[in-house]
Amino acid sequence: MARSVVVISGMGCVTPLGNSLDATWDAAVEGRSGIGPITRFDATDYPARIAGEVRGEIVVPDLPAKERRRLDRGILLGLSAAHQALEAAGLSIGDHNRDRIGVAIGSGIGGLGTILENHKVILERGPRRASPFTIPMALANMPSSYVSITYGLRGPNLCHVSACASSAHSIGESARLIMRGDADVMLAGGTEAPITDLAVAGFAAMRALSTRNDEPATASRPFDRDRDGFVVSEGAGVMVLESLEHARARGAPILAQLCGYGASADASHMAAPEESGEGVTRCMRLALADAKIAPAELGYVNAHATGTPAGDPVEARALRDLLGEGTPVSSTKSMMGHLLGAAGAVEAILCVRALETGRLPPTINLDDPDPGCALDHIANKARPEQVETILSNSFGFGGTNASLVLSRPSF
């Protein structure tokens, strides 16, 4: 039996660039940075004092104030992105279809903020003052479950936890669920709220973070010779995936096709990428094979590139091995920072918007490209170019890799 074609019918995101998809996209193609000083805690004594924070109210319609106060920030971000995606898809949910609609919203860290807040309460006020919501709100799967509960979605309910590849895996594995007939629709993506003292201190101790504290807008510098680490960020991205048959039957908007997915492991190191890039190259090849397209057919790559000295050259080498130097490449992390488990979903969403608009977002702060990262960089300004097919990469600690291939609808 032929497998189902999987399409994207709705998208939503909340990022340091804006609290909606339109706001995020506009900032991305204009090359604006969303990085600034940390305000969520006092970072005065920290080596890295900058982050990509979501500003203003996180909008979740019809959420009672009492309930909102007890939710972890990651859940709020995920709920907001899911609401946007459902609205954009025009999906009506009722008893006729709720058993066939699932949710897969991944997270790399989960409710770290909730854990730290309640640990502080225990230390200062004793164990009996810990919130009864501590454990439920700290669980990594709770954003996915809360979306399921909020909208009464009774299909598969999953949470992929694979570091910075979490949401890309969520999207790819959701597509596979639809292909094998286990669901008609999946809300897939990721959410992350890691801007806490522990996370920033921990990443800084690994020397993974940029310490360009006096110039936050220029701190995230993927592929640049002067890069010194990534900028940690928060946010969420969710897309509505459905079978083409289901989308057509309900007259849904069809924004793009998710035509390929690859997953691999470096099996090398808990944090550093394997230097040859073999695992990354294999992941991309698997995605292209799944999409049944040749490397030369790719029109653009949204790179994982975080701005670390070790990571960027490995991905650049893998891209050259696979594609040569003729395919346009950029890293939107240069503007948003690194959303960890939510990064893959938000970047895939931007790829869909690039397919729709014929504009490829840039890598800002790419003033002096590292010769070891030689590629066709879209440096500092968006490139007007209509492409048909895009590759989006996400790689995580532990050597876990995910690649997605997205294309303009051909039907």
PDB file of C-alpha atoms in Angstrom, residues 60-279:
ATOM      1  CA  VAL A  60      -3.030  31.650  25.486  1.00  0.00           C
ATOM      2  CA  PRO A  61      -6.711  32.510  24.890  1.00  0.00           C
ATOM      3  CA  ASP A  62      -9.300  31.380  27.438  1.00  0.00           C
ATOM      4  CA  LEU A  63      -6.705  30.184  29.949  1.00  0.00           C
ATOM      5  CA  PRO A  64      -7.942  31.023  33.493  1.00  0.00           C
ATOM      6  CA  ALA A  65      -5.525  33.164  35.484  1.00  0.00           C
ATOM      7  CA  LYS A  66      -5.363  30.648  38.359  1.00  0.00           C
ATOM      8  CA  GLU A  67      -4.405  27.858  35.993  1.00  0.00           C
ATOM      9  CA  ARG A  68      -1.909  30.048  34.164  1.00  0.00           C
ATOM     10  CA  ARG A  69      -0.028  30.817  37.389  1.00  0.00           C
ATOM     11  CA  ARG A  70       0.723  27.179  38.088  1.00  0.00           C
ATOM     12  CA  LEU A  71       1.904  26.234  34.604  1.00  0.00           C
ATOM     13  CA  ASP A  72       5.566  25.942  33.765  1.00  0.00           C
ATOM     14  CA  ARG A  73       6.736  28.575  31.270  1.00  0.00           C
ATOM     15  CA  GLY A  74       7.530  25.879  28.718  1.00  0.00           C
ATOM     16  CA  ILE A  75       3.915  24.706  28.803  1.00  0.00           C
ATOM     17  CA  LEU A  76       2.645  28.249  28.247  1.00  0.00           C
ATOM     18  CA  LEU A  77       4.951  28.691  25.268  1.00  0.00           C
ATOM     19  CA  GLY A  78       3.830  25.382  23.780  1.00  0.00           C
ATOM     20  CA  LEU A  79       0.146  26.150  24.314  1.00  0.00           C
ATOM     21  CA  SER A  80       0.515  29.513  22.587  1.00  0.00           C
ATOM     22  CA  ALA A  81       2.278  28.034  19.551  1.00  0.00           C
ATOM     23  CA  ALA A  82      -0.248  25.184  19.317  1.00  0.00           C
ATOM     24  CA  HIS A  83      -3.181  27.618  19.472  1.00  0.00           C
ATOM     25  CA  GLN A  84      -1.684  29.661  16.633  1.00  0.00           C
ATOM     26  CA  ALA A  85      -1.113  26.541  14.534  1.00  0.00           C
ATOM     27  CA  LEU A  86      -4.651  25.250  15.012  1.00  0.00           C
ATOM     28  CA  GLU A  87      -6.126  28.640  14.170  1.00  0.00           C
ATOM     29  CA  ALA A  88      -4.045  28.868  11.007  1.00  0.00           C
ATOM     30  CA  ALA A  89      -5.027  25.336   9.942  1.00  0.00           C
ATOM     31  CA  GLY A  90      -8.737  26.024  10.484  1.00  0.00           C
ATOM     32  CA  LEU A  91      -9.086  22.592  12.081  1.00  0.00           C
ATOM     33  CA  SER A  92     -12.457  21.912  13.681  1.00  0.00           C
ATOM     34  CA  ILE A  93     -12.230  19.377  16.512  1.00  0.00           C
ATOM     35  CA  GLY A  94     -15.148  17.259  17.673  1.00  0.00           C
ATOM     36  CA  ASP A  95     -16.176  13.742  18.572  1.00  0.00           C
ATOM     37  CA  HIS A  96     -16.055  12.830  14.891  1.00  0.00           C
ATOM     38  CA  ASN A  97     -12.276  13.270  14.656  1.00  0.00           C
ATOM     39  CA  ARG A  98     -10.593  13.797  18.051  1.00  0.00           C
ATOM     40  CA  ASP A  99      -9.479  10.142  18.296  1.00  0.00           C
ATOM     41  CA  ARG A 100      -7.485  10.594  15.061  1.00  0.00           C
ATOM     42  CA  ILE A 101      -5.653  13.792  16.082  1.00  0.00           C
ATOM     43  CA  GLY A 102      -2.464  13.449  18.108  1.00  0.00           C
ATOM     44  CA  VAL A 103       0.197  15.649  19.684  1.00  0.00           C
ATOM     45  CA  ALA A 104       3.993  15.327  19.750  1.00  0.00           C
ATOM     46  CA  ILE A 105       5.675  18.357  21.313  1.00  0.00           C
ATOM     47  CA  GLY A 106       9.257  17.661  22.326  1.00  0.00           C
ATOM     48  CA  SER A 107      11.546  19.344  24.840  1.00  0.00           C
ATOM     49  CA  GLY A 108      15.222  18.964  25.518  1.00  0.00           C
ATOM     50  CA  ILE A 109      15.133  19.883  29.217  1.00  0.00           C
ATOM     51  CA  GLY A 110      11.480  20.024  30.312  1.00  0.00           C
ATOM     52  CA  GLY A 111      10.226  22.058  33.255  1.00  0.00           C
ATOM     53  CA  LEU A 112      13.561  23.074  34.711  1.00  0.00           C
ATOM     54  CA  GLY A 113      12.165  26.395  35.942  1.00  0.00           C
ATOM     55  CA  THR A 114       9.504  24.614  37.986  1.00  0.00           C
ATOM     56  CA  ILE A 115      12.088  22.297  39.526  1.00  0.00           C
ATOM     57  CA  LEU A 116      14.365  25.154  40.536  1.00  0.00           C
ATOM     58  CA  GLU A 117      11.545  27.304  41.938  1.00  0.00           C
ATOM     59  CA  ASN A 118      10.297  24.512  44.160  1.00  0.00           C
ATOM     60  CA  HIS A 119      13.769  23.489  45.249  1.00  0.00           C
ATOM     61  CA  LYS A 120      14.235  27.057  46.450  1.00  0.00           C
ATOM     62  CA  VAL A 121      10.917  26.884  48.328  1.00  0.00           C
ATOM     63  CA  ILE A 122      12.028  23.684  50.066  1.00  0.00           C
ATOM     64  CA  LEU A 123      15.339  25.202  51.129  1.00  0.00           C
ATOM     65  CA  GLU A 124      13.775  28.432  52.382  1.00  0.00           C
ATOM     66  CA  ARG A 125      10.411  27.291  53.750  1.00  0.00           C
ATOM     67  CA  GLY A 126      10.599  23.528  54.195  1.00  0.00           C
ATOM     68  CA  PRO A 127       9.427  20.458  52.255  1.00  0.00           C
ATOM     69  CA  ARG A 128       5.742  20.846  53.106  1.00  0.00           C
ATOM     70  CA  ARG A 129       5.587  24.080  51.127  1.00  0.00           C
ATOM     71  CA  ALA A 130       6.492  22.514  47.800  1.00  0.00           C
ATOM     72  CA  SER A 131       3.721  22.848  45.220  1.00  0.00           C
ATOM     73  CA  PRO A 132       1.663  19.715  44.486  1.00  0.00           C
ATOM     74  CA  PHE A 133       2.109  20.661  40.827  1.00  0.00           C
ATOM     75  CA  THR A 134       5.913  20.380  41.014  1.00  0.00           C
ATOM     76  CA  ILE A 135       6.200  16.947  39.428  1.00  0.00           C
ATOM     77  CA  PRO A 136       3.456  17.264  36.779  1.00  0.00           C
ATOM     78  CA  MET A 137       4.705  20.672  35.666  1.00  0.00           C
ATOM     79  CA  ALA A 138       8.328  19.498  35.545  1.00  0.00           C
ATOM     80  CA  LEU A 139       7.673  16.524  33.267  1.00  0.00           C
ATOM     81  CA  ALA A 140       9.002  16.972  29.740  1.00  0.00           C
ATOM     82  CA  ASN A 141       5.853  15.476  28.220  1.00  0.00           C
ATOM     83  CA  MET A 142       3.477  17.899  29.940  1.00  0.00           C
ATOM     84  CA  PRO A 143       3.396  20.544  27.154  1.00  0.00           C
ATOM     85  CA  SER A 144       2.271  17.835  24.746  1.00  0.00           C
ATOM     86  CA  SER A 145      -0.196  16.450  27.251  1.00  0.00           C
ATOM     87  CA  TYR A 146      -1.550  19.879  28.156  1.00  0.00           C
ATOM     88  CA  VAL A 147      -2.267  20.620  24.491  1.00  0.00           C
ATOM     89  CA  SER A 148      -4.029  17.254  24.262  1.00  0.00           C
ATOM     90  CA  ILE A 149      -6.103  18.014  27.373  1.00  0.00           C
ATOM     91  CA  THR A 150      -6.904  21.591  26.316  1.00  0.00           C
ATOM     92  CA  TYR A 151      -8.271  20.591  22.919  1.00  0.00           C
ATOM     93  CA  GLY A 152      -9.528  17.094  23.739  1.00  0.00           C
ATOM     94  CA  LEU A 153      -7.150  15.372  21.315  1.00  0.00           C
ATOM     95  CA  ARG A 154      -7.202  11.625  21.928  1.00  0.00           C
ATOM     96  CA  GLY A 155      -4.783  10.370  19.280  1.00  0.00           C
ATOM     97  CA  PRO A 156      -1.134   9.508  19.975  1.00  0.00           C
ATOM     98  CA  ASN A 157       0.362  11.732  22.668  1.00  0.00           C
ATOM     99  CA  LEU A 158       4.159  11.765  22.624  1.00  0.00           C
ATOM    100  CA  CYS A 159       7.206  13.717  23.730  1.00  0.00           C
ATOM    101  CA  HIS A 160      10.545  13.236  22.027  1.00  0.00           C
ATOM    102  CA  VAL A 161      13.488  14.168  24.243  1.00  0.00           C
ATOM    103  CA  SER A 162      16.662  14.204  22.179  1.00  0.00           C
ATOM    104  CA  ALA A 163      18.418  17.411  23.218  1.00  0.00           C
ATOM    105  CA  CYS A 164      18.542  19.994  20.428  1.00  0.00           C
ATOM    106  CA  ALA A 165      17.073  17.566  17.898  1.00  0.00           C
ATOM    107  CA  SER A 166      13.915  16.987  19.981  1.00  0.00           C
ATOM    108  CA  SER A 167      11.378  18.924  17.934  1.00  0.00           C
ATOM    109  CA  ALA A 168      12.795  17.860  14.574  1.00  0.00           C
ATOM    110  CA  HIS A 169      12.433  14.260  15.713  1.00  0.00           C
ATOM    111  CA  SER A 170       8.891  15.061  16.884  1.00  0.00           C
ATOM    112  CA  ILE A 171       7.996  16.346  13.427  1.00  0.00           C
ATOM    113  CA  GLY A 172       9.643  13.488  11.569  1.00  0.00           C
ATOM    114  CA  GLU A 173       8.196  10.771  13.764  1.00  0.00           C
ATOM    115  CA  SER A 174       4.744  12.402  13.620  1.00  0.00           C
ATOM    116  CA  ALA A 175       4.908  12.214   9.847  1.00  0.00           C
ATOM    117  CA  ARG A 176       5.670   8.506  10.123  1.00  0.00           C
ATOM    118  CA  LEU A 177       2.624   8.031  12.367  1.00  0.00           C
ATOM    119  CA  ILE A 178       0.435   9.599   9.704  1.00  0.00           C
ATOM    120  CA  MET A 179       2.081   7.598   6.927  1.00  0.00           C
ATOM    121  CA  ARG A 180       1.340   4.297   8.612  1.00  0.00           C
ATOM    122  CA  GLY A 181      -2.261   5.275   9.350  1.00  0.00           C
ATOM    123  CA  ASP A 182      -2.061   5.710  13.127  1.00  0.00           C
ATOM    124  CA  ALA A 183      -3.350   9.297  12.946  1.00  0.00           C
ATOM    125  CA  ASP A 184      -4.868  11.664  10.417  1.00  0.00           C
ATOM    126  CA  VAL A 185      -3.471  14.810  12.028  1.00  0.00           C
ATOM    127  CA  MET A 186      -0.560  15.531  14.382  1.00  0.00           C
ATOM    128  CA  LEU A 187       0.340  18.740  16.190  1.00  0.00           C
ATOM    129  CA  ALA A 188       4.109  18.422  16.146  1.00  0.00           C
ATOM    130  CA  GLY A 189       6.932  20.610  17.362  1.00  0.00           C
ATOM    131  CA  GLY A 190       8.775  21.621  20.502  1.00  0.00           C
ATOM    132  CA  THR A 191       9.000  24.029  23.388  1.00  0.00           C
ATOM    133  CA  GLU A 192      11.782  25.119  25.712  1.00  0.00           C
ATOM    134  CA  ALA A 193      12.136  27.539  28.621  1.00  0.00           C
ATOM    135  CA  PRO A 194      15.766  27.110  29.716  1.00  0.00           C
ATOM    136  CA  ILE A 195      16.728  30.639  30.769  1.00  0.00           C
ATOM    137  CA  THR A 196      17.422  29.741  34.386  1.00  0.00           C
ATOM    138  CA  ASP A 197      20.456  30.208  36.583  1.00  0.00           C
ATOM    139  CA  LEU A 198      21.304  26.500  36.519  1.00  0.00           C
ATOM    140  CA  ALA A 199      21.081  26.066  32.747  1.00  0.00           C
ATOM    141  CA  VAL A 200      23.090  29.195  31.986  1.00  0.00           C
ATOM    142  CA  ALA A 201      25.716  28.306  34.587  1.00  0.00           C
ATOM    143  CA  GLY A 202      25.904  24.734  33.318  1.00  0.00           C
ATOM    144  CA  PHE A 203      26.304  25.657  29.649  1.00  0.00           C
ATOM    145  CA  ALA A 204      28.821  28.341  30.620  1.00  0.00           C
ATOM    146  CA  ALA A 205      30.839  25.800  32.599  1.00  0.00           C
ATOM    147  CA  MET A 206      31.103  23.767  29.384  1.00  0.00           C
ATOM    148  CA  ARG A 207      32.363  26.914  27.633  1.00  0.00           C
ATOM    149  CA  ALA A 208      29.525  26.457  25.164  1.00  0.00           C
ATOM    150  CA  LEU A 209      28.058  29.975  25.474  1.00  0.00           C
ATOM    151  CA  SER A 210      29.070  33.242  23.888  1.00  0.00           C
ATOM    152  CA  THR A 211      30.431  35.755  26.387  1.00  0.00           C
ATOM    153  CA  ARG A 212      30.037  38.747  24.088  1.00  0.00           C
ATOM    154  CA  ASN A 213      27.929  40.318  26.830  1.00  0.00           C
ATOM    155  CA  ASP A 214      28.445  43.949  25.839  1.00  0.00           C
ATOM    156  CA  GLU A 215      27.273  43.325  22.264  1.00  0.00           C
ATOM    157  CA  PRO A 216      24.287  40.959  22.564  1.00  0.00           C
ATOM    158  CA  ALA A 217      22.920  41.634  19.071  1.00  0.00           C
ATOM    159  CA  THR A 218      26.219  40.494  17.526  1.00  0.00           C
ATOM    160  CA  ALA A 219      26.934  37.605  19.916  1.00  0.00           C
ATOM    161  CA  SER A 220      25.443  34.752  17.882  1.00  0.00           C
ATOM    162  CA  ARG A 221      27.862  34.327  14.964  1.00  0.00           C
ATOM    163  CA  PRO A 222      27.445  30.980  13.174  1.00  0.00           C
ATOM    164  CA  PHE A 223      30.210  30.232  10.663  1.00  0.00           C
ATOM    165  CA  ASP A 224      32.078  33.455  11.530  1.00  0.00           C
ATOM    166  CA  ARG A 225      35.774  33.359  12.356  1.00  0.00           C
ATOM    167  CA  ASP A 226      35.097  35.254  15.617  1.00  0.00           C
ATOM    168  CA  ARG A 227      32.309  33.017  16.942  1.00  0.00           C
ATOM    169  CA  ASP A 228      32.721  32.045  20.584  1.00  0.00           C
ATOM    170  CA  GLY A 229      29.691  29.912  21.408  1.00  0.00           C
ATOM    171  CA  PHE A 230      25.914  29.856  21.192  1.00  0.00           C
ATOM    172  CA  VAL A 231      23.326  32.072  22.877  1.00  0.00           C
ATOM    173  CA  VAL A 232      20.714  30.176  24.900  1.00  0.00           C
ATOM    174  CA  SER A 233      17.110  31.054  24.067  1.00  0.00           C
ATOM    175  CA  GLU A 234      13.512  30.140  24.829  1.00  0.00           C
ATOM    176  CA  GLY A 235      10.468  29.660  22.639  1.00  0.00           C
ATOM    177  CA  ALA A 236       8.152  27.189  20.953  1.00  0.00           C
ATOM    178  CA  GLY A 237       7.099  26.108  17.484  1.00  0.00           C
ATOM    179  CA  VAL A 238       4.219  23.841  16.461  1.00  0.00           C
ATOM    180  CA  MET A 239       2.975  22.774  13.045  1.00  0.00           C
ATOM    181  CA  VAL A 240      -0.163  20.915  12.021  1.00  0.00           C
ATOM    182  CA  LEU A 241       0.713  17.864   9.943  1.00  0.00           C
ATOM    183  CA  GLU A 242      -1.942  15.854   8.168  1.00  0.00           C
ATOM    184  CA  SER A 243      -2.340  13.401   5.341  1.00  0.00           C
ATOM    185  CA  LEU A 244      -2.953  14.985   1.972  1.00  0.00           C
ATOM    186  CA  GLU A 245      -6.249  13.111   1.694  1.00  0.00           C
ATOM    187  CA  HIS A 246      -7.445  14.480   5.015  1.00  0.00           C
ATOM    188  CA  ALA A 247      -6.354  18.013   4.186  1.00  0.00           C
ATOM    189  CA  ARG A 248      -8.115  17.945   0.828  1.00  0.00           C
ATOM    190  CA  ALA A 249     -11.296  16.483   2.285  1.00  0.00           C
ATOM    191  CA  ARG A 250     -11.675  19.394   4.714  1.00  0.00           C
ATOM    192  CA  GLY A 251     -10.446  22.085   2.325  1.00  0.00           C
ATOM    193  CA  ALA A 252      -7.407  22.885   4.465  1.00  0.00           C
ATOM    194  CA  PRO A 253      -4.684  25.305   3.423  1.00  0.00           C
ATOM    195  CA  ILE A 254      -1.696  23.303   2.175  1.00  0.00           C
ATOM    196  CA  LEU A 255       1.453  25.272   2.949  1.00  0.00           C
ATOM    197  CA  ALA A 256       4.118  22.703   2.148  1.00  0.00           C
ATOM    198  CA  GLN A 257       4.882  19.012   1.987  1.00  0.00           C
ATOM    199  CA  LEU A 258       7.048  17.228   4.537  1.00  0.00           C
ATOM    200  CA  CYS A 259       8.655  14.861   2.096  1.00  0.00           C
ATOM    201  CA  GLY A 260      11.750  13.540   3.855  1.00  0.00           C
ATOM    202  CA  TYR A 261      13.085  12.684   7.306  1.00  0.00           C
ATOM    203  CA  GLY A 262      16.377  11.234   8.425  1.00  0.00           C
ATOM    204  CA  ALA A 263      17.701  10.301  11.863  1.00  0.00           C
ATOM    205  CA  SER A 264      21.105   9.018  12.888  1.00  0.00           C
ATOM    206  CA  ALA A 265      23.593   8.889  15.752  1.00  0.00           C
ATOM    207  CA  ASP A 266      27.266   9.820  15.889  1.00  0.00           C
ATOM    208  CA  ALA A 267      27.866   7.244  18.647  1.00  0.00           C
ATOM    209  CA  SER A 268      30.927   9.240  19.553  1.00  0.00           C
ATOM    210  CA  HIS A 269      30.755  11.768  22.423  1.00  0.00           C
ATOM    211  CA  MET A 270      28.204  13.110  24.916  1.00  0.00           C
ATOM    212  CA  ALA A 271      28.596  16.728  23.776  1.00  0.00           C
ATOM    213  CA  ALA A 272      31.107  17.210  20.962  1.00  0.00           C
ATOM    214  CA  PRO A 273      30.204  16.375  17.356  1.00  0.00           C
ATOM    215  CA  GLU A 274      32.106  13.547  15.692  1.00  0.00           C
ATOM    216  CA  GLU A 275      34.867  15.343  13.795  1.00  0.00           C
ATOM    217  CA  SER A 276      34.499  13.636  10.427  1.00  0.00           C
ATOM    218  CA  GLY A 277      30.810  14.575  10.219  1.00  0.00           C
ATOM    219  CA  GLU A 278      29.950  11.070   9.024  1.00  0.00           C
ATOM    220  CA  GLY A 279      26.877  10.775  11.247  1.00  0.00           C
TER     221      GLY A 279
END
